[in-house]
mmCIF file of C-alpha atoms in Angstrom:
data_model
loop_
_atom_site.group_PDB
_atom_site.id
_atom_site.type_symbol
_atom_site.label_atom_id
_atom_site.label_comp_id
_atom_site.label_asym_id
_atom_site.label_seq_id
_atom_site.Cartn_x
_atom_site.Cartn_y
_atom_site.Cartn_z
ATOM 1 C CA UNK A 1202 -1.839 28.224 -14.321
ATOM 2 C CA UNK A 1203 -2.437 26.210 -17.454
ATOM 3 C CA UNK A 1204 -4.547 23.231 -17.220
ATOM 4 C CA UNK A 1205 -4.228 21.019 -20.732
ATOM 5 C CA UNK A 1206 -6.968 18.374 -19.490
ATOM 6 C CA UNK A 1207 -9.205 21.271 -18.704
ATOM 7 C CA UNK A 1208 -9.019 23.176 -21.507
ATOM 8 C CA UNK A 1209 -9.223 19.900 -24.441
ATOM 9 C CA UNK A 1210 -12.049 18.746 -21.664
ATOM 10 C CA UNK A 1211 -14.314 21.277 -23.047
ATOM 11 C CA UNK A 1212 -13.130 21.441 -26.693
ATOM 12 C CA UNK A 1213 -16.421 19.524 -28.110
ATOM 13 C CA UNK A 1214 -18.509 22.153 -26.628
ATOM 14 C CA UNK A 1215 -16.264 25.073 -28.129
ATOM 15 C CA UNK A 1216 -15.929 23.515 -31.353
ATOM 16 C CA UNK A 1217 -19.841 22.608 -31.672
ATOM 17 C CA UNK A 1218 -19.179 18.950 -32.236
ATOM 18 C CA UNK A 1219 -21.818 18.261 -30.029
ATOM 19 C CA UNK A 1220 -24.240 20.885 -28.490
ATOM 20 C CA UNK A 1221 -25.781 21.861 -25.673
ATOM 21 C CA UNK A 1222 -28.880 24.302 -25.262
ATOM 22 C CA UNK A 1223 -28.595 27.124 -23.100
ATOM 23 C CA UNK A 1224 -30.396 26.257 -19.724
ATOM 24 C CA UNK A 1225 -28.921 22.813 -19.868
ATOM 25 C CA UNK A 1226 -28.520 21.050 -16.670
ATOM 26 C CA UNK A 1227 -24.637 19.640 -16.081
ATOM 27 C CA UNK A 1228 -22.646 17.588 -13.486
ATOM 28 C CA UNK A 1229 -19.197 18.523 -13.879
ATOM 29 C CA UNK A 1230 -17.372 15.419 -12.088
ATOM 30 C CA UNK A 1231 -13.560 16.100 -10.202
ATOM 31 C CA UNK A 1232 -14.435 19.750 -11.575
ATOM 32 C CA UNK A 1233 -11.606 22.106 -11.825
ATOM 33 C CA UNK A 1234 -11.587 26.081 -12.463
ATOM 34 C CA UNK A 1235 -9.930 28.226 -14.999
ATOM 35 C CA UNK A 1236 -10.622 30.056 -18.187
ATOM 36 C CA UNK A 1237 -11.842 27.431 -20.466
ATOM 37 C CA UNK A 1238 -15.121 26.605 -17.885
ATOM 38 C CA UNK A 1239 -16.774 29.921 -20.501
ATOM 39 C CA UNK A 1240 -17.655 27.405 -22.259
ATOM 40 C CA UNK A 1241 -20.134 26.604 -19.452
ATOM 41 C CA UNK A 1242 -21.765 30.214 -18.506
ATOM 42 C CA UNK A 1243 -24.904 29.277 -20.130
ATOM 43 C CA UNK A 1244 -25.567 25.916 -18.685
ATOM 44 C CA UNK A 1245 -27.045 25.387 -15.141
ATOM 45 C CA UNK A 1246 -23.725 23.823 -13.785
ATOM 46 C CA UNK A 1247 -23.507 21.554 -10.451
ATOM 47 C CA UNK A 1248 -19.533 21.217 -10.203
ATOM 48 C CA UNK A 1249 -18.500 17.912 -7.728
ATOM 49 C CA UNK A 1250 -15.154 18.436 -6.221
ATOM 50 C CA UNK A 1251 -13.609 17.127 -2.702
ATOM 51 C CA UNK A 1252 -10.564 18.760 -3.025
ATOM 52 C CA UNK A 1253 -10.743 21.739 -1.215
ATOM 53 C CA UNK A 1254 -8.287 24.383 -2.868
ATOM 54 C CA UNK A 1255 -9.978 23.103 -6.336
ATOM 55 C CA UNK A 1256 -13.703 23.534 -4.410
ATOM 56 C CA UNK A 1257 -12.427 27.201 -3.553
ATOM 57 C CA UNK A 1258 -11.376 27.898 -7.137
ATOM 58 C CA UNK A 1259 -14.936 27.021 -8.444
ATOM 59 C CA UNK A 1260 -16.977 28.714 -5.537
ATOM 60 C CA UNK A 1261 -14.900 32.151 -5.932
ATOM 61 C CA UNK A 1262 -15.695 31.808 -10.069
ATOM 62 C CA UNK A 1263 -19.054 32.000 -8.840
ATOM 63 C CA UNK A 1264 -19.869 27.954 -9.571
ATOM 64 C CA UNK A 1265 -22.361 26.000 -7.224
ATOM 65 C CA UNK A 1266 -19.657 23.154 -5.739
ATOM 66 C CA UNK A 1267 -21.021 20.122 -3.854
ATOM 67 C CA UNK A 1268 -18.482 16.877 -2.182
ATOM 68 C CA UNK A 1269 -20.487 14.653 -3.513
ATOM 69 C CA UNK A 1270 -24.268 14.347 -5.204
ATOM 70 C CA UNK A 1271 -27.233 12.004 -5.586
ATOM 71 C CA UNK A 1272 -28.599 13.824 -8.088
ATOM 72 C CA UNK A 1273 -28.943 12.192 -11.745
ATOM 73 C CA UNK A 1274 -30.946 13.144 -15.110
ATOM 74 C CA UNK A 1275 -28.643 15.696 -16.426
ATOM 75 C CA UNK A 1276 -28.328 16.855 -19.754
ATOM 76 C CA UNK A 1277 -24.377 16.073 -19.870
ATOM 77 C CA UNK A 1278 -21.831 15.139 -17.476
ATOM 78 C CA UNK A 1279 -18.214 16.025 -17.813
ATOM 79 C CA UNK A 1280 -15.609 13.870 -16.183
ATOM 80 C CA UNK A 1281 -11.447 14.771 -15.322
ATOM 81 C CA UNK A 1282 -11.186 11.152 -13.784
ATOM 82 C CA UNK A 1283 -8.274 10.118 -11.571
ATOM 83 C CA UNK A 1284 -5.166 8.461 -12.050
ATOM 84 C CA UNK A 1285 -6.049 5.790 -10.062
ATOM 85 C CA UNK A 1286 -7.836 2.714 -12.825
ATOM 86 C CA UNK A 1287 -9.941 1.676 -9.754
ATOM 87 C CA UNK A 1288 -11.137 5.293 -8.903
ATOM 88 C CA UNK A 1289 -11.199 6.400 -12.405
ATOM 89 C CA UNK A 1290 -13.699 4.144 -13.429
ATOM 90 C CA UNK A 1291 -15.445 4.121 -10.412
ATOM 91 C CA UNK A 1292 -16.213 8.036 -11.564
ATOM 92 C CA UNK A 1293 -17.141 6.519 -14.996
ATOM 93 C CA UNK A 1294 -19.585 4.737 -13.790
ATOM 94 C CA UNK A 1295 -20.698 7.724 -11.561
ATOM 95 C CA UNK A 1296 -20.894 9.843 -14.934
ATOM 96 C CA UNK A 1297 -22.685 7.418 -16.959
ATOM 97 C CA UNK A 1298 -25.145 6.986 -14.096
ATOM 98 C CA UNK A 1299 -25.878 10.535 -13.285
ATOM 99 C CA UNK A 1300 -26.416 11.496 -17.420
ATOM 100 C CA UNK A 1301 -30.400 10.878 -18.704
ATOM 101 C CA UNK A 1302 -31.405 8.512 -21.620
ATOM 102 C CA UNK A 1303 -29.530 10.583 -24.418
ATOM 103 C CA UNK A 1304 -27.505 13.009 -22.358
ATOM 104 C CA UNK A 1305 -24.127 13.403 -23.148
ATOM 105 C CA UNK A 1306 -21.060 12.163 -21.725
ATOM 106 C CA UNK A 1307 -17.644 13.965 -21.954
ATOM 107 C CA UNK A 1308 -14.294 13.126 -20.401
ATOM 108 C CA UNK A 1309 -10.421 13.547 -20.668
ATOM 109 C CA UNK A 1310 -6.759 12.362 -19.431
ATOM 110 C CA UNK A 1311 -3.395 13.568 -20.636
ATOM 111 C CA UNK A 1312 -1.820 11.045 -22.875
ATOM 112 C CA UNK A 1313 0.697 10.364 -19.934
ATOM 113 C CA UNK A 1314 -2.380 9.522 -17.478
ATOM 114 C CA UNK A 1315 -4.660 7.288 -18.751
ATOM 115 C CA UNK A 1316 -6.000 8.889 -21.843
ATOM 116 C CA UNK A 1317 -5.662 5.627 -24.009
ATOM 117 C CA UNK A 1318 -7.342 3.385 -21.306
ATOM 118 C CA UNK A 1319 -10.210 5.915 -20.543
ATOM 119 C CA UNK A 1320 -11.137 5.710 -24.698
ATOM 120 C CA UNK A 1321 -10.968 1.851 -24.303
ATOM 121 C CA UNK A 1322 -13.294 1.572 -20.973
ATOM 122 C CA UNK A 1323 -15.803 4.116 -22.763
ATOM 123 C CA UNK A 1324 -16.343 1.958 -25.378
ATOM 124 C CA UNK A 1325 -16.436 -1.291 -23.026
ATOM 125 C CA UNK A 1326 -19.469 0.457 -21.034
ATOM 126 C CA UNK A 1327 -21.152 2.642 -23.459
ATOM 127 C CA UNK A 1328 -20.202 0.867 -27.062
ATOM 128 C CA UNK A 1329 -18.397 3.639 -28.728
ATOM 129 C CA UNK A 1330 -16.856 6.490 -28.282
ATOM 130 C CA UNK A 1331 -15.564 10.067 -30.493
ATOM 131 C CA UNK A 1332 -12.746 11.565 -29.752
ATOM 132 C CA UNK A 1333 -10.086 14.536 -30.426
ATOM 133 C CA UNK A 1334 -6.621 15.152 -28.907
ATOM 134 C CA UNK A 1335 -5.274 18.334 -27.910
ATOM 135 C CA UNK A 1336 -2.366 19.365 -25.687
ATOM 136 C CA UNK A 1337 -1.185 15.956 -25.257
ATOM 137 C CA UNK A 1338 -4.511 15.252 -23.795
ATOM 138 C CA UNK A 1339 -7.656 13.274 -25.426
ATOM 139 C CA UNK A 1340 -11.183 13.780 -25.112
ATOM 140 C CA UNK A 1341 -13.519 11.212 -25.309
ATOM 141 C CA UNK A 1342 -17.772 11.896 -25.773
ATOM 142 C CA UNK A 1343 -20.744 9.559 -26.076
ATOM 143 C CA UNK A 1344 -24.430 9.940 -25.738
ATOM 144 C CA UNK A 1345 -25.505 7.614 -23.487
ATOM 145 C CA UNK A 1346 -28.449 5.333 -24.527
ATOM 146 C CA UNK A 1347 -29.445 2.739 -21.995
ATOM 147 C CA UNK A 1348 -30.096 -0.584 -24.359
ATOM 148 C CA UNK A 1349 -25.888 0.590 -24.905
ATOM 149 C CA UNK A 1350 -24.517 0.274 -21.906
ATOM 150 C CA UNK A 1351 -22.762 -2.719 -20.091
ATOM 151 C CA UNK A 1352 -25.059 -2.762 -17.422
ATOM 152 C CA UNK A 1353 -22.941 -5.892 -15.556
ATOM 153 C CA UNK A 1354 -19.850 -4.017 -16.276
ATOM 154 C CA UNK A 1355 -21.462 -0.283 -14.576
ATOM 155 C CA UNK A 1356 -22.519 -2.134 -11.492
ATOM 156 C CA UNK A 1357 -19.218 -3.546 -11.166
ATOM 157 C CA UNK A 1358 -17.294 -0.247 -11.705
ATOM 158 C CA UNK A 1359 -19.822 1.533 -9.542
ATOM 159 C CA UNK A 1360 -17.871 0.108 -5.855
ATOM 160 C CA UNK A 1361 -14.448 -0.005 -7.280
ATOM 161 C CA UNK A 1362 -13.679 3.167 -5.329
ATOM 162 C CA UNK A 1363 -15.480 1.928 -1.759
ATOM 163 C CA UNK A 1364 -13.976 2.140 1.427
ATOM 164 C CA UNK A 1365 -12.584 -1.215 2.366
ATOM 165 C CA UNK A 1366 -10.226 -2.351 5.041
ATOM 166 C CA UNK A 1367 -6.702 -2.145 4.062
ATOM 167 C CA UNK A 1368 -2.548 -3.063 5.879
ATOM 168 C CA UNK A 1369 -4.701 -6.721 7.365
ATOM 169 C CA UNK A 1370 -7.746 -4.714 8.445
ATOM 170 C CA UNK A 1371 -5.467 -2.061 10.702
ATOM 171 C CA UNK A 1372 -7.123 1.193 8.949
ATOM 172 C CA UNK A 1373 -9.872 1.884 6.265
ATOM 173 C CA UNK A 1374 -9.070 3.565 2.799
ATOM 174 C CA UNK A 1375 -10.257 3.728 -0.339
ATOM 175 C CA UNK A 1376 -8.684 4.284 -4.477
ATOM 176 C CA UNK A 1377 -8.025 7.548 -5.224
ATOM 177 C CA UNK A 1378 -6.437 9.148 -2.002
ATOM 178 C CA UNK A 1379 -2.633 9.369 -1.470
ATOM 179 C CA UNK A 1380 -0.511 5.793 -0.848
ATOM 180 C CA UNK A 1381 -4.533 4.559 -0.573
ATOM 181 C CA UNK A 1382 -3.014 0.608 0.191
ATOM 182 C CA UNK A 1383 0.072 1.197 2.138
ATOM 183 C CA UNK A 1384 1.968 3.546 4.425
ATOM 184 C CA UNK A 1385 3.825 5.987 3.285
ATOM 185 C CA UNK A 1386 7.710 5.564 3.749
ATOM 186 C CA UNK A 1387 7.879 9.259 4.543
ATOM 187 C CA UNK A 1388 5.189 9.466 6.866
ATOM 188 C CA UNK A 1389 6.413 5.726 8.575
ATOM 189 C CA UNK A 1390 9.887 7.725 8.973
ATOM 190 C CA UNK A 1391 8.718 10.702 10.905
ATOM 191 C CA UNK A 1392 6.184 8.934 13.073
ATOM 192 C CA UNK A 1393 9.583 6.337 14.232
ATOM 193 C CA UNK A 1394 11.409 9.595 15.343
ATOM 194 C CA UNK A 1395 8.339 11.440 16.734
ATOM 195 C CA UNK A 1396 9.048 11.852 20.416
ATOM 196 C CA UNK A 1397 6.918 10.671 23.345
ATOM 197 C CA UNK A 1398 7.228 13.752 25.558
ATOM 198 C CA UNK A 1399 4.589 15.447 22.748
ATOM 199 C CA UNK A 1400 1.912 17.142 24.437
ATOM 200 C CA UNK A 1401 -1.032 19.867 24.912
ATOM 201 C CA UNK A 1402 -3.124 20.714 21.994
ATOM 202 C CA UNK A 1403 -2.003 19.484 18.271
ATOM 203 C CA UNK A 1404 -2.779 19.637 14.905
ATOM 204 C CA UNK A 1405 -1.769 17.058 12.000
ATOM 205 C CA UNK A 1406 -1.193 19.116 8.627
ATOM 206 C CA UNK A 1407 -2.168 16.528 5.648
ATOM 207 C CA UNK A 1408 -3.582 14.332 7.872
ATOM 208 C CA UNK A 1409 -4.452 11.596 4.496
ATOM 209 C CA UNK A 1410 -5.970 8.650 6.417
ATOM 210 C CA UNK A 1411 -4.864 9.211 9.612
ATOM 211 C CA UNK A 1412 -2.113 7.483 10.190
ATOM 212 C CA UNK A 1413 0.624 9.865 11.790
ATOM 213 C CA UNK A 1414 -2.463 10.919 13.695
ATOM 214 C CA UNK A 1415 -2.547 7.801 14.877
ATOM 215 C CA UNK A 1416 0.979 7.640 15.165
ATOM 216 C CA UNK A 1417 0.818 10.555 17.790
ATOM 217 C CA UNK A 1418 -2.008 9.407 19.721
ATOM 218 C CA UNK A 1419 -0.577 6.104 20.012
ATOM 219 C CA UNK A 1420 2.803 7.292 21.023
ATOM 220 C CA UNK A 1421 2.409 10.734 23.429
ATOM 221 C CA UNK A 1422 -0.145 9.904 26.102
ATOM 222 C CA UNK A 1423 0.184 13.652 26.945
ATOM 223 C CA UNK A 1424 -1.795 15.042 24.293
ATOM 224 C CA UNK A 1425 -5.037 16.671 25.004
ATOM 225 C CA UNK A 1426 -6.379 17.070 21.606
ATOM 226 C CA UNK A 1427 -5.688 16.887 17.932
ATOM 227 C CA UNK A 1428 -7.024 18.588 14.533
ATOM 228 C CA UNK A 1429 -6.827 17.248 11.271
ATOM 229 C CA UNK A 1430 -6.200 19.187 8.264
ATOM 230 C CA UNK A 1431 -7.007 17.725 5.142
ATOM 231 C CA UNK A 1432 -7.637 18.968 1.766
ATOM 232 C CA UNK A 1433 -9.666 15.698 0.169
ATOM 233 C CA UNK A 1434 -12.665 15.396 2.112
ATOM 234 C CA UNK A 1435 -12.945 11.707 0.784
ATOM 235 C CA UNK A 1436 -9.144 11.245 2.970
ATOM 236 C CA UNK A 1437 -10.231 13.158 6.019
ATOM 237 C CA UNK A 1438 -13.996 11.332 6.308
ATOM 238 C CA UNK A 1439 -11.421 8.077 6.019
ATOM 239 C CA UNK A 1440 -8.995 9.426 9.005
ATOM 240 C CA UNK A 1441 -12.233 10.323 11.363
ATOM 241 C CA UNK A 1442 -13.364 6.486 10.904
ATOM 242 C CA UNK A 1443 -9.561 5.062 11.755
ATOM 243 C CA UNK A 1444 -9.500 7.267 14.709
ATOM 244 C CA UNK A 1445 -12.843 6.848 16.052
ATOM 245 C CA UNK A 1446 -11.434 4.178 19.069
ATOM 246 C CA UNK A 1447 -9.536 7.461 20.599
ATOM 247 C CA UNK A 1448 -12.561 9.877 19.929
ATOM 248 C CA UNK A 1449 -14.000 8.947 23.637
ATOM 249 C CA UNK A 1450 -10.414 10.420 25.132
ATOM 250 C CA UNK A 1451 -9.158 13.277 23.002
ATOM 251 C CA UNK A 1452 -10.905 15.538 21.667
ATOM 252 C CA UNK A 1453 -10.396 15.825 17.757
ATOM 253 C CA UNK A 1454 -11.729 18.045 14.614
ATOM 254 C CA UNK A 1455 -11.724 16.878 11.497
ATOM 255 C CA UNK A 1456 -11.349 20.590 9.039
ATOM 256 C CA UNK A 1457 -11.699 20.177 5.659
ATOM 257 C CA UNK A 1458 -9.220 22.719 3.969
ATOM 258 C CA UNK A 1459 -6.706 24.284 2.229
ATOM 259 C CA UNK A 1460 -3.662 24.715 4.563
ATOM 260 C CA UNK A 1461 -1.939 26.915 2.867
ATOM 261 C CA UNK A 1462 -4.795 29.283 3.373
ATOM 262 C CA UNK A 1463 -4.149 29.231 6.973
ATOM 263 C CA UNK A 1464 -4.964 26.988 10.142
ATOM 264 C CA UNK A 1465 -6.202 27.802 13.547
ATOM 265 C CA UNK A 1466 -4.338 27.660 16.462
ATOM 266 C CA UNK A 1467 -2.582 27.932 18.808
ATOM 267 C CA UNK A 1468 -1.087 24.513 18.477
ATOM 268 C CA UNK A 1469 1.752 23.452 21.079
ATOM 269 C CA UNK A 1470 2.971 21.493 18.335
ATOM 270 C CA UNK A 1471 2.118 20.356 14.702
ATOM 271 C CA UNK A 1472 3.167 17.155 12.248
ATOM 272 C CA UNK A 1473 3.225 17.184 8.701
ATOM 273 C CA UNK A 1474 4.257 15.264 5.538
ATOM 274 C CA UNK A 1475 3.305 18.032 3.024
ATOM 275 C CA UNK A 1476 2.315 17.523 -0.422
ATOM 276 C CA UNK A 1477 4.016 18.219 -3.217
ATOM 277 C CA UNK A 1478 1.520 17.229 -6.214
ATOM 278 C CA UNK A 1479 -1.580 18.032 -6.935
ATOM 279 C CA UNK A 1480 -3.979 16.398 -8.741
ATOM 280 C CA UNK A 1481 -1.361 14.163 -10.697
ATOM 281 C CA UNK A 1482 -0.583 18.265 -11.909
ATOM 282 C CA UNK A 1483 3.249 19.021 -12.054
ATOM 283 C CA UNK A 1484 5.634 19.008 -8.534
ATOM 284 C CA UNK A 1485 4.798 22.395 -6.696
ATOM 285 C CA UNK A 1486 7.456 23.210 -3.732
ATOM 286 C CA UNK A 1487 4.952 26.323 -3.594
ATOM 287 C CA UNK A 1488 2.405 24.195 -1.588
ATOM 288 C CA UNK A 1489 4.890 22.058 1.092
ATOM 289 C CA UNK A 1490 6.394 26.359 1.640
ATOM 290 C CA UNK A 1491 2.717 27.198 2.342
ATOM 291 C CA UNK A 1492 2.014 24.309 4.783
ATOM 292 C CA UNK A 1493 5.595 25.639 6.833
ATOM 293 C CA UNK A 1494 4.459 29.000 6.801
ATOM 294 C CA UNK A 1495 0.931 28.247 8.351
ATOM 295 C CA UNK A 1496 2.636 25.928 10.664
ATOM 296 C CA UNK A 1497 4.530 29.250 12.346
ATOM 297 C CA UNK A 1498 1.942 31.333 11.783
ATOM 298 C CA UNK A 1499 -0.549 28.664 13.964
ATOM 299 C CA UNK A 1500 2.216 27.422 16.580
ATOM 300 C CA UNK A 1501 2.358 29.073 20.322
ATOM 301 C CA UNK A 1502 5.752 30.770 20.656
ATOM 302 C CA UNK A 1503 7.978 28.042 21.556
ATOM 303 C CA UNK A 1504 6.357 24.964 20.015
ATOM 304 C CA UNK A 1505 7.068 22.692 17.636
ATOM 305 C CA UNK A 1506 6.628 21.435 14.151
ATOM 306 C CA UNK A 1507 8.004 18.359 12.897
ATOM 307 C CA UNK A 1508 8.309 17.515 9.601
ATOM 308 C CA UNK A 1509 8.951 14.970 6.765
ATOM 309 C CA UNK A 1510 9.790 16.395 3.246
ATOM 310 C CA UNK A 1511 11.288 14.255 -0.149
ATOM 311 C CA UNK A 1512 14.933 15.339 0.406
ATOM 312 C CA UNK A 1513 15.203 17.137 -3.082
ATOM 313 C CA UNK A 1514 12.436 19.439 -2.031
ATOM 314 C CA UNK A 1515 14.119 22.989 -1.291
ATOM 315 C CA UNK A 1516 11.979 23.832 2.402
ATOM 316 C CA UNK A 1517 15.225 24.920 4.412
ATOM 317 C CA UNK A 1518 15.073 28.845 3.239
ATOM 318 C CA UNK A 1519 11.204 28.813 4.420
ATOM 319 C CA UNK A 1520 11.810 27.113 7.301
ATOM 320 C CA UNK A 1521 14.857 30.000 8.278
ATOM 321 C CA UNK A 1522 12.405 32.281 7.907
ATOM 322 C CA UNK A 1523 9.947 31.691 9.664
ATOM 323 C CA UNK A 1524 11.317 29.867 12.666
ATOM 324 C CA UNK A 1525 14.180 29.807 15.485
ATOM 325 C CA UNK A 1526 15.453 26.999 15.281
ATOM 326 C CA UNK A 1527 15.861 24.054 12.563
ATOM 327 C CA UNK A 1528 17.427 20.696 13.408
ATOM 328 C CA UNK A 1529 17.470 17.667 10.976
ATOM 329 C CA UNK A 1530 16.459 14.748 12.761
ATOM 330 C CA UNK A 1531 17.277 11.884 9.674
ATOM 331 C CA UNK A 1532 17.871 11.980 6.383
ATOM 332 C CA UNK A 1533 17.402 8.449 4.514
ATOM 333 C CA UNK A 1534 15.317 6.562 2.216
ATOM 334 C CA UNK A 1535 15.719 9.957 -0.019
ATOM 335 C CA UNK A 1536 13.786 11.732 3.009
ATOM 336 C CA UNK A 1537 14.565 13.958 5.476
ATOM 337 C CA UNK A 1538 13.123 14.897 8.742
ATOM 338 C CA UNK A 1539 13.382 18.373 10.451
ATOM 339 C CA UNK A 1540 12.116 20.068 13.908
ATOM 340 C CA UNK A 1541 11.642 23.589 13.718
ATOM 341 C CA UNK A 1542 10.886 25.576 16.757
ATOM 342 C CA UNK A 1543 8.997 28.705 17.035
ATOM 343 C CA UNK A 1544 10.871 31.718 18.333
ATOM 344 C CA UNK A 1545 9.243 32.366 21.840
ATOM 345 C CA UNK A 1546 9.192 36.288 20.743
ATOM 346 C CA UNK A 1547 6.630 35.098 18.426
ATOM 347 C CA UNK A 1548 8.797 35.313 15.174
#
């Protein structure tokens, strides 16, 4: 799959507008795979990424992948930032931080995601910027020198992505993860028609923050235990904190992961709001399909999965094929909400 940011990302290296000697030590921030990270087989590489099916990508191209890291004095540090302006230059800061006294500094957004604002905070830290633009994207490169720097401005930045309390101190969150201030209108929908009789062992697929895991727990005093699959670590660390109060009573396990590679099981029934983007990358029905299929896959014969999709989103051929039974439980606010029951055959 094409990635434009990726590929005009590492355009300064491939172009030798700036240079890097082989052996060079680099922090590759948010760090995706594909076929333009060549560019980097030369280079001792530490690639940062919480996302897990991005942290897969990298490990199976043979990169070392870490969450997060401490570790600072590199040579260069290359930056896909998020869409979110707190988070993004939160990982600015990060980047500028982790580079040594001349190391090199290289980031990029599409055009359609930041791309003019990242040039314009560059220069506000660091004093300057170069730049090119490529496949709608623009990438932005500075050598960092400390006497340049903002240093009020980088300690500012640095905490713009903490944890904080959030919804009048009900849950913690933090910039960057999905509907990070508020609760989802898809997710508030399916936990209202969630019923109470829910019970035995569960598992919440996309479990974000936590809050239709809270949802559950709040509402079904007959479940024993609940997983919670999540795909950003920095989401699922942030769901294990607002569920710590039921922690003493049900068991739960937190599991880091890419669903669609398959959960464990078996669950007596599962919840989901599936994603549908990635990465602020195009809509992908592909991954909400893979979340249904590992639903059936990890369900007992005859439980349950409820679900909340965006009504556009094309799930009910998936769903016929891999379970029983399919009833739509709402359909309003431009979402619907479906129970699907496994075949007690197994099917």
């Amino acid at each position: 799959m094409s990635d434009p940011a990726l590929e005009t990302l590492l355009l300064p290296l491939e172009t030798e507008a700036v240079e890097l000697a082989a052996g060079s030590k680099v922090l590759f921030l948010r760090a995706r795979a594909g076929r333009a990270l060549a560019a980097l087989q030369d280079l001792e590489t530490l690639c940062v990424q919480s996302f897990a099916p991005d942290r897969d990508a990298l490990m199976k191209a043979g990169f070392r992948v870490e969450a997060e890291t401490d570790e600072d004095g590199f040579d260069a540090v290359l930056l896909l930032p998020g869409r979110q302006r707190q988070e993004a230059r939160a990982q600015l800061a990060k980047a500028v931080s982790s580079a040594r006294e001349g190391g090199l500094f290289i980031a990029c957004a599409p055009n359609t995601e930041g791309a003019k604002t990242l040039e314009s905070d560059l220069a506000d830290l660091m004093g300057g910027s170069e730049k090119l633009s490529k496949n709608k994207c623009r990438v932005v490169w500075h050598r960092v020198a400390a006497d340049a720097v903002n240093r009020d401005l980088l300690e500012d930045w640095r905490g713009l992505d903490a944890p904080r309390q959030v919804l009048e101190g009900s849950y913690i969150s933090r910039p960057g993860i999905f509907a990070w201030d508020r609760i989802d209108p898809a997710s508030k929908l399916l936990a209202g028609l969630l019923p109470e009789t829910l019970k035995g062992r569960g598992a919440d697929l996309g479990a974000g923050f936590g809050y239709l895991a809270r949802a559950v727990l709040e509402k079904a005093p007959k479940v024993t235990s609940l997983d919670l699959y999540e795909a950003e670590k920095r989401a699922l660390d942030l769901a294990e904190q607002n569920l710590a109060a039921f922690k003493g009573q049900k068991p739960m396990t937190g599991i880091w992961s890419d669903v669609t590679r398959g959960i464990e099981g078996p669950y007596d029934f599962i919840v989901s709001n599936p994603p549908f983007h990635q990465a602020g990358r195009a809509e992908r029905t592909d991954v909400g399909q893979g979340f249904i299929r590992a639903a059936a896959a990890g369900l007992r014969p005859g439980g349950d999965f409820y679900m909340v999709a965006n009504r556009h989103l094309p799930y009910e051929k998936t769903l016929g094929e891999v379970f029983a039974n399919i009833t739509q439980l709402a359909d309003e606010g431009g979402y619907k909400v479906i129970r699907a029951v496994k075949a007690k055959g197994g099917r």
